[in-house]
Backbone as a ProteinNet text record, in pm:
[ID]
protein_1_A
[PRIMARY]
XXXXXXXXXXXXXXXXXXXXXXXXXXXXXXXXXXXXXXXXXXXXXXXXXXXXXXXXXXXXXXXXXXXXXXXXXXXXXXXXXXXXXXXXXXXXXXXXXXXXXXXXXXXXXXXXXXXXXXXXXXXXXXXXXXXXXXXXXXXXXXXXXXXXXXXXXXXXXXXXXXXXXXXXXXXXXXXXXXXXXXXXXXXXXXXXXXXXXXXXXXXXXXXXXXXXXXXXXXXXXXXXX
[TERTIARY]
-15848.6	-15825	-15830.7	-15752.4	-15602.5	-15538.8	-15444.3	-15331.5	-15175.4	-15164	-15066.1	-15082.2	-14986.2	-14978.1	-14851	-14724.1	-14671.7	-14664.6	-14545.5	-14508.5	-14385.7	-14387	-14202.9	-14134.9	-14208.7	-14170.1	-14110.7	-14037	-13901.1	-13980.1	-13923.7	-13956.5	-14001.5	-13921.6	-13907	-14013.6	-14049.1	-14141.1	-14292.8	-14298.9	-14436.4	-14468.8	-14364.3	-14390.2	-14405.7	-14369.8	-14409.7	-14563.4	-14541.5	-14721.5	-14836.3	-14797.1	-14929.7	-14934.3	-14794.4	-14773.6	-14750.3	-14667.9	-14669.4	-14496.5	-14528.2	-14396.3	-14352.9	-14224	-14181.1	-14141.3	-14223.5	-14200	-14145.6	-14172.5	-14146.5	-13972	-13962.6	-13844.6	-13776.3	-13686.1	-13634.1	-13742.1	-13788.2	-13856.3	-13795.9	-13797.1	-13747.6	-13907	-13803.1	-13883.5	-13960.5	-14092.6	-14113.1	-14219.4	-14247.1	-14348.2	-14371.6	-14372.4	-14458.4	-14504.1	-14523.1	-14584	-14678.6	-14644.1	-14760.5	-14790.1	-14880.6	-14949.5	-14811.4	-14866	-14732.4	-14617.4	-14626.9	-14515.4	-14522.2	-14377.6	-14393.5	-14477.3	-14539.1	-14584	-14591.7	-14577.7	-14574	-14724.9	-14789.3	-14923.6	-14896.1	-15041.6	-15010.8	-15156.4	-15114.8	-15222.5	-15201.2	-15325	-15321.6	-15241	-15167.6	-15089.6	-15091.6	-15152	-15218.6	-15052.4	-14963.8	-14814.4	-14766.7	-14811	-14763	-14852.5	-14966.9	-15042.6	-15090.5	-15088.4	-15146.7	-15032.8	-15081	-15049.9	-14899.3	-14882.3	-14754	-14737.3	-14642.8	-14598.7	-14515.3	-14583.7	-14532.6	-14534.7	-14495.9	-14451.8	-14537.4	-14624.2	-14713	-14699.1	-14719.7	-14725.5	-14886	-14828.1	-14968.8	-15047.5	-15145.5	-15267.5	-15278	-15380.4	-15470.7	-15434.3	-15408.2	-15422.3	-15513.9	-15640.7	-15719.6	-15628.5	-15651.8	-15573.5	-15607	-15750	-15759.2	-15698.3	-15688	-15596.2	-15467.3	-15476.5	-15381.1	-15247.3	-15206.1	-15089.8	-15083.4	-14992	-15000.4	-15033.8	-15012.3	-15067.8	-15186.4	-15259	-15388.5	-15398.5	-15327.1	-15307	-15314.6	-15261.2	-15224.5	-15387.3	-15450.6	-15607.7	-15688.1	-15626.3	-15744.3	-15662.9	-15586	-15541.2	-15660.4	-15758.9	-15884.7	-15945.6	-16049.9	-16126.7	-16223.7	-16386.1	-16463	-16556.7	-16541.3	-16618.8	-16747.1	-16856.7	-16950.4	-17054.3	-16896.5	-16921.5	-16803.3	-16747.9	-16615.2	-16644.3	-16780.9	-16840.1	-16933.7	-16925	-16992.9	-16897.9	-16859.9	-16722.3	-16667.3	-16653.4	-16584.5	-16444.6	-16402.3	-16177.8	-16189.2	-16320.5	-16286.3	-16344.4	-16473.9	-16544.1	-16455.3	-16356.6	-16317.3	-16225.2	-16123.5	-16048.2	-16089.6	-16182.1	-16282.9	-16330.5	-16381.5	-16443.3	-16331.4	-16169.8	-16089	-15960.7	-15900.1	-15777.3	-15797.4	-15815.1	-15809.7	-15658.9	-15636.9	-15494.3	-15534.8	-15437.6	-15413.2	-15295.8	-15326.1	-15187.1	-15145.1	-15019.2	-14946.1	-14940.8	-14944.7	-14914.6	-14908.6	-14823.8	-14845.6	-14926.1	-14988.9	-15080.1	-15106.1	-15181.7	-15203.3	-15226.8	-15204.8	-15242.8	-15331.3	-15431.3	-15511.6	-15482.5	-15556.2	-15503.4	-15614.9	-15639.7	-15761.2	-15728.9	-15852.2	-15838.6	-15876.4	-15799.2	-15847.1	-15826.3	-15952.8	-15898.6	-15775.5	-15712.6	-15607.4	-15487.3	-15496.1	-15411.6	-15407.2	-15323	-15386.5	-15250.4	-15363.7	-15311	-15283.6	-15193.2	-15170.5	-15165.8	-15261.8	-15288.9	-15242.3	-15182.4	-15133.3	-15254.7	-15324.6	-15365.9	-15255.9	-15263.1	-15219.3	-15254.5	-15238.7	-15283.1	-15191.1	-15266.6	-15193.3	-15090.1	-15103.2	-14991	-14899	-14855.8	-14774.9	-14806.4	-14904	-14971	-14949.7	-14980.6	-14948.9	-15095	-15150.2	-15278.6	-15248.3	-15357.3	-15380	-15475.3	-15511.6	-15601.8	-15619.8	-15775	-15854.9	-15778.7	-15739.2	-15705	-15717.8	-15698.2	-15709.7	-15631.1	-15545.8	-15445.1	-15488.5	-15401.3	-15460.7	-15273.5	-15296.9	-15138.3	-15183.8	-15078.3	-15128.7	-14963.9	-14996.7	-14924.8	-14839.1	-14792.2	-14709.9	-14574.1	-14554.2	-14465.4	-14540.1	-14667.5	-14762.3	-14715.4	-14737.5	-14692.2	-14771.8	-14759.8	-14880.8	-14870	-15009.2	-15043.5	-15162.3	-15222.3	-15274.7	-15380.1	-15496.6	-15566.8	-15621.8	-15602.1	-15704.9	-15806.7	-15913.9	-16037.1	-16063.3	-16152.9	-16158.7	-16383.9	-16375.6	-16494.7	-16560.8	-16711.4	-16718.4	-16640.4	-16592.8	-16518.1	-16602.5	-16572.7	-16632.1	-16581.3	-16722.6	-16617.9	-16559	-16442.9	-16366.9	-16276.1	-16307.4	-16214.5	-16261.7	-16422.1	-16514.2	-16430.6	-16361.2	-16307.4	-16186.5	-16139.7	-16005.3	-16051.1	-16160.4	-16143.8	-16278.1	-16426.5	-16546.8	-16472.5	-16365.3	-16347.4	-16244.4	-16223.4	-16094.5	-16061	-15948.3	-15917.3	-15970.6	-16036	-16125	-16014.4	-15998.7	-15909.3	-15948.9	-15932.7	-15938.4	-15844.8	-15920	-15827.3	-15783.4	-15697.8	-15665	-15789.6	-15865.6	-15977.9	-16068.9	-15997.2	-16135.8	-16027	-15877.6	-15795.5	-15839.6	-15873.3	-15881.4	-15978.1	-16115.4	-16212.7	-16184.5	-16177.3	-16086.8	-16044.8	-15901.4	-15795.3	-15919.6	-15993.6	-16057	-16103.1	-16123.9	-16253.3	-16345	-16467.6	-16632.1	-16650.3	-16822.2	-16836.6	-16979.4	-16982.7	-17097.3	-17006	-17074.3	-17022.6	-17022.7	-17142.8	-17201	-17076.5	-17082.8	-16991	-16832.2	-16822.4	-16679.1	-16636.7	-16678.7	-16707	-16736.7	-16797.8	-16787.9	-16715.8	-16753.2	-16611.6	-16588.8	-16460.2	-16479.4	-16562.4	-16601.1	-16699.9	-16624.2	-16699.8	-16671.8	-16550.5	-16649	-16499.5	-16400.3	-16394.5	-16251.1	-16197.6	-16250.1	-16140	-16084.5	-16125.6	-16096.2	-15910.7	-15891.4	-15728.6	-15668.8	-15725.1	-15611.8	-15620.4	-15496.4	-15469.2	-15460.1	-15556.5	-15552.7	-15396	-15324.2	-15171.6	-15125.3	-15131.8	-15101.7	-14963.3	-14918.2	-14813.7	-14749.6	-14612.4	-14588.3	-14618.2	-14581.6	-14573.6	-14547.6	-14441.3	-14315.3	-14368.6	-14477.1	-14514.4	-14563.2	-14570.8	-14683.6	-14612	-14437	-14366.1	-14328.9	-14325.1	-14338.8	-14169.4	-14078.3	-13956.6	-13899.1	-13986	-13914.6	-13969	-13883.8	-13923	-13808.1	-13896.7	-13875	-13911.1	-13848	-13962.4	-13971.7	-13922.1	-13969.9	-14122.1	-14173.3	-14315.8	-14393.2	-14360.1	-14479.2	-14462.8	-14386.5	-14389.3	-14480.4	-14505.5	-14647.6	-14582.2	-14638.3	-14675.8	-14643	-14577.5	-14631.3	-14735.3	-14644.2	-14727.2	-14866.3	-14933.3	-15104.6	-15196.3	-15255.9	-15384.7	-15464.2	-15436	-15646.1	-15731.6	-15786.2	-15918.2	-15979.6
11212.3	11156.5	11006.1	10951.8	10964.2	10964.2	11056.9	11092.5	11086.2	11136.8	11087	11128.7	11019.3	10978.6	10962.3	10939.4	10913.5	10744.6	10698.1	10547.1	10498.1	10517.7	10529.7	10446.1	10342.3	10238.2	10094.9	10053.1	9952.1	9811.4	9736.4	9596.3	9542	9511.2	9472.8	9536.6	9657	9719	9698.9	9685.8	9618.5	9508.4	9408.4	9263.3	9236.8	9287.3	9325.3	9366.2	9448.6	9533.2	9476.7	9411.1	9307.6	9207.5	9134.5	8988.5	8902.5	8939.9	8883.3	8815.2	8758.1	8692.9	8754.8	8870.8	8952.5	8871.6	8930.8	8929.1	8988.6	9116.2	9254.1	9283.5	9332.4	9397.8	9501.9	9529.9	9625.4	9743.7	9830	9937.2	10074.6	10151	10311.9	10398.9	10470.2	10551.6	10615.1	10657	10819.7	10874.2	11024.1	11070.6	11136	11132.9	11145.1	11070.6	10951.8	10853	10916.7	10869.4	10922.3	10829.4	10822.7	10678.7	10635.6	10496	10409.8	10395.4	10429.7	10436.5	10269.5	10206.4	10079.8	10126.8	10041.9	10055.6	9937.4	9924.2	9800.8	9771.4	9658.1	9666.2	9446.3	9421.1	9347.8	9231	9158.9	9046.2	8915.8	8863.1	8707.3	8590.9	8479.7	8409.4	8278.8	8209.8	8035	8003.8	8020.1	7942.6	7970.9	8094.9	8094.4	8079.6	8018.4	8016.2	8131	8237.6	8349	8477.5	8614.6	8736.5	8708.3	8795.7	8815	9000.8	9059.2	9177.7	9208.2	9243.3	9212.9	9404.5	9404.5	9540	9538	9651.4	9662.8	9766.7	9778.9	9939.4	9977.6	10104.1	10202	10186.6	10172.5	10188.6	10086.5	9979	9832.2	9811.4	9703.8	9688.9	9535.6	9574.6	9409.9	9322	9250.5	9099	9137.7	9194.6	9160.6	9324.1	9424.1	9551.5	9517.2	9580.8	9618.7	9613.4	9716.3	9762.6	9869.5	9835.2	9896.3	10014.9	10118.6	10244.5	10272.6	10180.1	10188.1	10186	10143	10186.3	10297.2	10405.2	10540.5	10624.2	10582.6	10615.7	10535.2	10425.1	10322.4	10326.9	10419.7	10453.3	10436.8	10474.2	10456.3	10385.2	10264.6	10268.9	10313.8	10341	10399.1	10291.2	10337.7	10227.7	10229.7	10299.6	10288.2	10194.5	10197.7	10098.9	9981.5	9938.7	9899	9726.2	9678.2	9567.8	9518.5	9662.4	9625	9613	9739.3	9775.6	9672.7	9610.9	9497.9	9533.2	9624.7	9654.5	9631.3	9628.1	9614.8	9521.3	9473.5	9349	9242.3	9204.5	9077.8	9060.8	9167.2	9158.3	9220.1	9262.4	9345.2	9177.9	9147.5	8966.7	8851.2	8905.7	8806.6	8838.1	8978.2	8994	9123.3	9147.5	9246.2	9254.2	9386.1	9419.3	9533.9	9557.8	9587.6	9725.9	9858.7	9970.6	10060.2	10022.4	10086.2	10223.9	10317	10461.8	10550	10634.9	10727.2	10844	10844.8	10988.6	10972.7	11094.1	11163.7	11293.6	11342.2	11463.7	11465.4	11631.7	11666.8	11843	11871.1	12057.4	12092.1	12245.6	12331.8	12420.3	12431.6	12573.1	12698.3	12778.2	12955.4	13001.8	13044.6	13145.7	13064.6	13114.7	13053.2	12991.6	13026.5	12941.3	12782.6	12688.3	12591	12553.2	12522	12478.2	12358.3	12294.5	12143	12120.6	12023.3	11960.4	11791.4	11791.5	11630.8	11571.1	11484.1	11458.8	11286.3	11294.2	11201.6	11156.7	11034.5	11048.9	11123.6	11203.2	11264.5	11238	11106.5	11031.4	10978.7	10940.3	10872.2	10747.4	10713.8	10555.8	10547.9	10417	10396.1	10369.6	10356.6	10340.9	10271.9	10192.5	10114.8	10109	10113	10222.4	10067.1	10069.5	9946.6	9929.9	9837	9808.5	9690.9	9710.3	9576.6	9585.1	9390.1	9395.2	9331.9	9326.5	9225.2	9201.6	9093.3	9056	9056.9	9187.1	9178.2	9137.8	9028.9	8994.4	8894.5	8868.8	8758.9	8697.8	8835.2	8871.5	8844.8	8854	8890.6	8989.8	9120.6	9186.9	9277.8	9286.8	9332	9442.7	9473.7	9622.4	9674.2	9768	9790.7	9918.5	9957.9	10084.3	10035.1	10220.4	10214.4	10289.7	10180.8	10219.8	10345.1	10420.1	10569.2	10599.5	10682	10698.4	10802.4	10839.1	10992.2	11022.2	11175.7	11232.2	11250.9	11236.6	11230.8	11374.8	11418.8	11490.2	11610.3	11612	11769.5	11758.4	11630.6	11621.9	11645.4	11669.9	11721.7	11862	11932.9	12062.6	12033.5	11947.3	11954.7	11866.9	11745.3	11745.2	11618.5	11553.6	11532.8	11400.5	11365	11187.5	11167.1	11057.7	11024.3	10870.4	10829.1	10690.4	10596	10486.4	10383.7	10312.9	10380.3	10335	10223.4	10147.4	9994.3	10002.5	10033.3	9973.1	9792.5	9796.6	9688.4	9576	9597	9482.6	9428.2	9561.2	9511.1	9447.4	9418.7	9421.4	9261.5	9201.3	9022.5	8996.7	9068.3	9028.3	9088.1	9200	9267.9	9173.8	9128.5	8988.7	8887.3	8825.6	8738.3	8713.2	8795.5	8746.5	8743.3	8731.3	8731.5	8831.7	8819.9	8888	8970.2	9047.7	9165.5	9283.1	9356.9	9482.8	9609.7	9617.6	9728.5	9725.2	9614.4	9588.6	9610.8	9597.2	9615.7	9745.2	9781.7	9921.5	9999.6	10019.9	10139	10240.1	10344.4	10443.1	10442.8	10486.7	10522.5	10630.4	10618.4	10717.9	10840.1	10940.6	11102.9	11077.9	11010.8	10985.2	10972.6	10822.2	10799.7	10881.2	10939.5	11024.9	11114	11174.9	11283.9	11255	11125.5	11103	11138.5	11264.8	11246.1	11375.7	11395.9	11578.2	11609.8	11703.6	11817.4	11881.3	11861.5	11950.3	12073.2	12187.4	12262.1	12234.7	12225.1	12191.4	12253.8	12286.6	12348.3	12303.7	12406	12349.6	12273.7	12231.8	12141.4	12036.4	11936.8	11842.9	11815.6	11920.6	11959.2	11909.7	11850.8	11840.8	11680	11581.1	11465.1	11421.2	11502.2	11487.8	11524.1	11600.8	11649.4	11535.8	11441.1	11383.4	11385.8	11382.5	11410	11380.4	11480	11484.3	11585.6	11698.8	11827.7	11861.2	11752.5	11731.5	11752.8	11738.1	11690.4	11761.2	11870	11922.2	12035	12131.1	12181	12331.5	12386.8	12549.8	12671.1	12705.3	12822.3	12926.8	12945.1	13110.2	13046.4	12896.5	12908	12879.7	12949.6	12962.4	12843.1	12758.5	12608.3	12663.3	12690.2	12700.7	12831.6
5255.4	5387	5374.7	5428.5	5517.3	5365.3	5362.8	5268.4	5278.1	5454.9	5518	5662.8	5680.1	5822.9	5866.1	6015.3	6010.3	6128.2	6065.2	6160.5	6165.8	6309.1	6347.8	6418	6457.3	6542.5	6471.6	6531.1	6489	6497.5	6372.6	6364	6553.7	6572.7	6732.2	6803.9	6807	6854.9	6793.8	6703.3	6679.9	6680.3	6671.1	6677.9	6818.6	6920.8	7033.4	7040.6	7020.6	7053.1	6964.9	6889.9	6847	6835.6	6943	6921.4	6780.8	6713	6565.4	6506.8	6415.9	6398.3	6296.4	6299.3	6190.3	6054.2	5963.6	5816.9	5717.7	5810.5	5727.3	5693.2	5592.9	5551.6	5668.3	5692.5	5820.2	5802.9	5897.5	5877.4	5843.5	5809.8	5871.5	5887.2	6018.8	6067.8	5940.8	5939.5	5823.5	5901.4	5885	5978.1	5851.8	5745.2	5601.9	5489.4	5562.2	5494.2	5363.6	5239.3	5146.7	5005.9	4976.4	4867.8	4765.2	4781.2	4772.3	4800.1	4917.8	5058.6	5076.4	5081.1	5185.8	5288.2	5390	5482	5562.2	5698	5820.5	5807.3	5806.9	5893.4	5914.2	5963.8	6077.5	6029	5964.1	5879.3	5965.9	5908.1	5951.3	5823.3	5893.5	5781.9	5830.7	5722.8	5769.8	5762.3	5728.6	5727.2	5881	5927.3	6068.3	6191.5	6153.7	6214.3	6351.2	6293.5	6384.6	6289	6383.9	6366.9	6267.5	6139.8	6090.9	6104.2	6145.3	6090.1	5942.8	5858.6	5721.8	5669.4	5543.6	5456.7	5347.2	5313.4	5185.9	5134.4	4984.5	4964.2	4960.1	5011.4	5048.2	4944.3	4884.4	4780.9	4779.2	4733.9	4764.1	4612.4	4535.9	4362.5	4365.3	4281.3	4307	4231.4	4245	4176.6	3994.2	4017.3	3825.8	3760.3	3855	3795.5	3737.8	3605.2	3482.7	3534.5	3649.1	3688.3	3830.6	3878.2	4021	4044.4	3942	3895.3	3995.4	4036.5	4024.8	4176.6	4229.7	4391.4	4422.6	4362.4	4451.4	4444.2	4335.3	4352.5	4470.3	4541.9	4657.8	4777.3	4822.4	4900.9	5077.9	5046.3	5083.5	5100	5162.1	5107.7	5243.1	5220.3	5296.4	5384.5	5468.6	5564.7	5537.1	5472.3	5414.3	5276.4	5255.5	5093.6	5093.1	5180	5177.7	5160.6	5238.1	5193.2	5083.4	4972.5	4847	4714.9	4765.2	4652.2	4571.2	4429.3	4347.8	4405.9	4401.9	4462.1	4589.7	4679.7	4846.9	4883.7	4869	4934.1	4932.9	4870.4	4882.4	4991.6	5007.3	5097.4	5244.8	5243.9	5359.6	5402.8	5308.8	5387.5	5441.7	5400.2	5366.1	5416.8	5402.8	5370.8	5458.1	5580.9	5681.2	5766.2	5775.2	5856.4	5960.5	6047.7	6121.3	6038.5	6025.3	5981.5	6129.8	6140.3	6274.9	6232	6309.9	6290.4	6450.4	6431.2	6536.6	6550.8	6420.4	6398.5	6255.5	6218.8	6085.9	6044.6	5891.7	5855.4	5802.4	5815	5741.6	5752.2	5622.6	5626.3	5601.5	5685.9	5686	5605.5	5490.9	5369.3	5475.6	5478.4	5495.4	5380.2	5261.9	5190.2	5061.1	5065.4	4977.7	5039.3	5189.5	5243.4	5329.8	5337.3	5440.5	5529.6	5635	5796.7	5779.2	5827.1	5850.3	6005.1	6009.2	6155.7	6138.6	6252.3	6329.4	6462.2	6403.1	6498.9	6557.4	6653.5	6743.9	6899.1	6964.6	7077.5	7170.5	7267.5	7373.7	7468.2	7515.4	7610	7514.8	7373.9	7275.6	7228.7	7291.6	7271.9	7049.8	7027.9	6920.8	6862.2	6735.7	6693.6	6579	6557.5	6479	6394.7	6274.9	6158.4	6110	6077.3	6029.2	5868.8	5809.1	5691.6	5589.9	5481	5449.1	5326.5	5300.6	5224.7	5093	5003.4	4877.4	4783.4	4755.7	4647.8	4450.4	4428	4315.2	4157	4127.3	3967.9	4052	3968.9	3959.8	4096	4154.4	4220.5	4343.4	4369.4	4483.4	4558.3	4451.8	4559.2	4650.6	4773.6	4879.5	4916.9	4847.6	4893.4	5000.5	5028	5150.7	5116.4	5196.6	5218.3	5307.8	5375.4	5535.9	5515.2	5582.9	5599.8	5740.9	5619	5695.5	5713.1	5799.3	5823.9	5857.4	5871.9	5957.1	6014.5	6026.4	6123.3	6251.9	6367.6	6498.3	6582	6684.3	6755.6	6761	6815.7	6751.4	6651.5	6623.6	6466	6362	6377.1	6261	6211.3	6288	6287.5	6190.2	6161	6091.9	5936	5945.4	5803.7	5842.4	5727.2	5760.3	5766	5721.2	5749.3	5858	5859.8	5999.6	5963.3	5960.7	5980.5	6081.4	6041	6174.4	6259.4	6333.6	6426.9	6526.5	6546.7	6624.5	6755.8	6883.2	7018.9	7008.5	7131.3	7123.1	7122.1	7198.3	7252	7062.3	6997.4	6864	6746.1	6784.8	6694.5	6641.7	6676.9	6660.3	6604.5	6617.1	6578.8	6426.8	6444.8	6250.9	6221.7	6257.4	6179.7	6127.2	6186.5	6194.1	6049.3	5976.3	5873.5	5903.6	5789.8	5836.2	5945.3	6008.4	6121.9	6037.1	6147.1	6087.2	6076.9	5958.3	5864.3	5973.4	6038.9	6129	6242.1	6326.8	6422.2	6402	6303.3	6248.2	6240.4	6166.9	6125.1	6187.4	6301.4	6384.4	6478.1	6476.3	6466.8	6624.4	6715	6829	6895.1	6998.6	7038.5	7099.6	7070.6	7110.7	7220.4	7311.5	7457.7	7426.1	7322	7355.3	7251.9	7134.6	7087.6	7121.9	7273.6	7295.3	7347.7	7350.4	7406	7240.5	7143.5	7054.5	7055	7027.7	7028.8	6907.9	6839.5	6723.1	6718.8	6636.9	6714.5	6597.2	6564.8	6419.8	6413	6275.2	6243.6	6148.9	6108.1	5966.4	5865.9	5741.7	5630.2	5562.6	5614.8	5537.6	5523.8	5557.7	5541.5	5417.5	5364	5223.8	5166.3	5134.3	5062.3	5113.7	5014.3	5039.4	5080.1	5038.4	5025.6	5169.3	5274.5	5325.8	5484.3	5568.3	5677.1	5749.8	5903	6021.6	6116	6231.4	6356.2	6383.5	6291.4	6340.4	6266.4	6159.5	6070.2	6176.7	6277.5	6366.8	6531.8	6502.7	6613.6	6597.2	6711.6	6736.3	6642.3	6577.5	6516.3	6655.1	6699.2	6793.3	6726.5	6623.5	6557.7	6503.5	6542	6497	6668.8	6649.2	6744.7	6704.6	6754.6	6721.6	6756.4	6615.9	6612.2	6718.9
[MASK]
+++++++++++++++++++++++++++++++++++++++++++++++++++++++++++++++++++++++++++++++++++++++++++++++++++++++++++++++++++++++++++++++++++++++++++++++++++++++++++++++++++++++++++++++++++++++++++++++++++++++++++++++++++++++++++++++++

């Protein structure tokens, strides 16, 4: 966890919704985002003096890693250790983003079989998953992991972690740099997660090749829970 997620919204549309001056490469839709996926997220940039919307690939690579390889393992990192960590403290103190998404997956084992669940918010609202970026070789090229945390809630039911999702009101103080670790880091409360809907979903997601919007439409034939 988070392994994948999907994010479907257009240059224009996020530079909008977080006020930022587009950087990023054109987007495409994917609602199967999966490690070392380009990905949109939403950094601070002393050249533009405030918010940039820029393109990273999914997995974090520190500056002193061998080869990018090494991303698709830090896909992660944990809000628990994320200010000690040698691959995360630096950019956790420094190099914090903002990752756009409309949801995510996680799958429940029965037995030998598994369920894939979408969680997302209920009204379509868009979310924004705590992250942080870093530029690695020569190229600088920028990569990304979202910080994930206890699972809260009734999401304890689908899998023990969850992506730290940030409302709007906490998005600035994230960008910011510095701060306290505790404050940062803390997860939304029971309440407000309850605006995200558990949704069962097919299979097909299991397959990295296969995107859509039918990824993410609801299962009839599963009962939740």
């Amino acid at each position: 966890m988070c392994g994948r997620y999907a994010t479907t919204r257009s240059n224009a549309d996020l530079t909008r919704l977080f006020e930022a001056v587009d950087v990023a490469e054109p987007l495409r839709a994917s609602w199967n985002v999966a490690p070392t996926d380009p990905v949109p997220l939403i950094r601070m940039s002393k050249e533009h003096e405030g918010r940039v919307l820029d393109t990273a690939r999914w997995g974090l690579v520190p500056h002193w890693a061998k080869d990018l390889k090494v991303g698709a393992r830090m896909i992660n990192a944990r809000a628990e250790t994320v200010a000690e960590l040698r691959s995360f403290a630096p950019s956790f103190a420094k190099r914090r983003c903002l990752v756009p998404a409309d949801g995510w997956f996680e799958w429940v084992r029965d037995g030998k079989e598994k369920q894939a669940f979408y969680m997302t918010p209920a009204d379509g609202s868009p979310l924004a998953f705590a992250g942080l970026w870093s530029a690695w070789g020569p190229e600088s090229v920028l990569t990304c992991s979202v910080v994930t945390t206890a699972a809260v809630g009734g999401l304890t039911r689908v899998h023990d972690r969850m992506p730290l999702v940030l409302p709007p009101e906490r998005w600035a103080d994230w960008l910011a740099g510095g701060g306290e670790p505790e404050r940062l880091l803390r997860p939304l409360s029971e309440r407000e997660l309850e605006a995200i809907e558990i949704r069962p979903v097919g299979p097909t997601v299991g397959n990295v090749r296969n995107n859509g919007p039918e990824l993410i439409e609801v299962d009839p034939q599963v009962t939740l829970f």
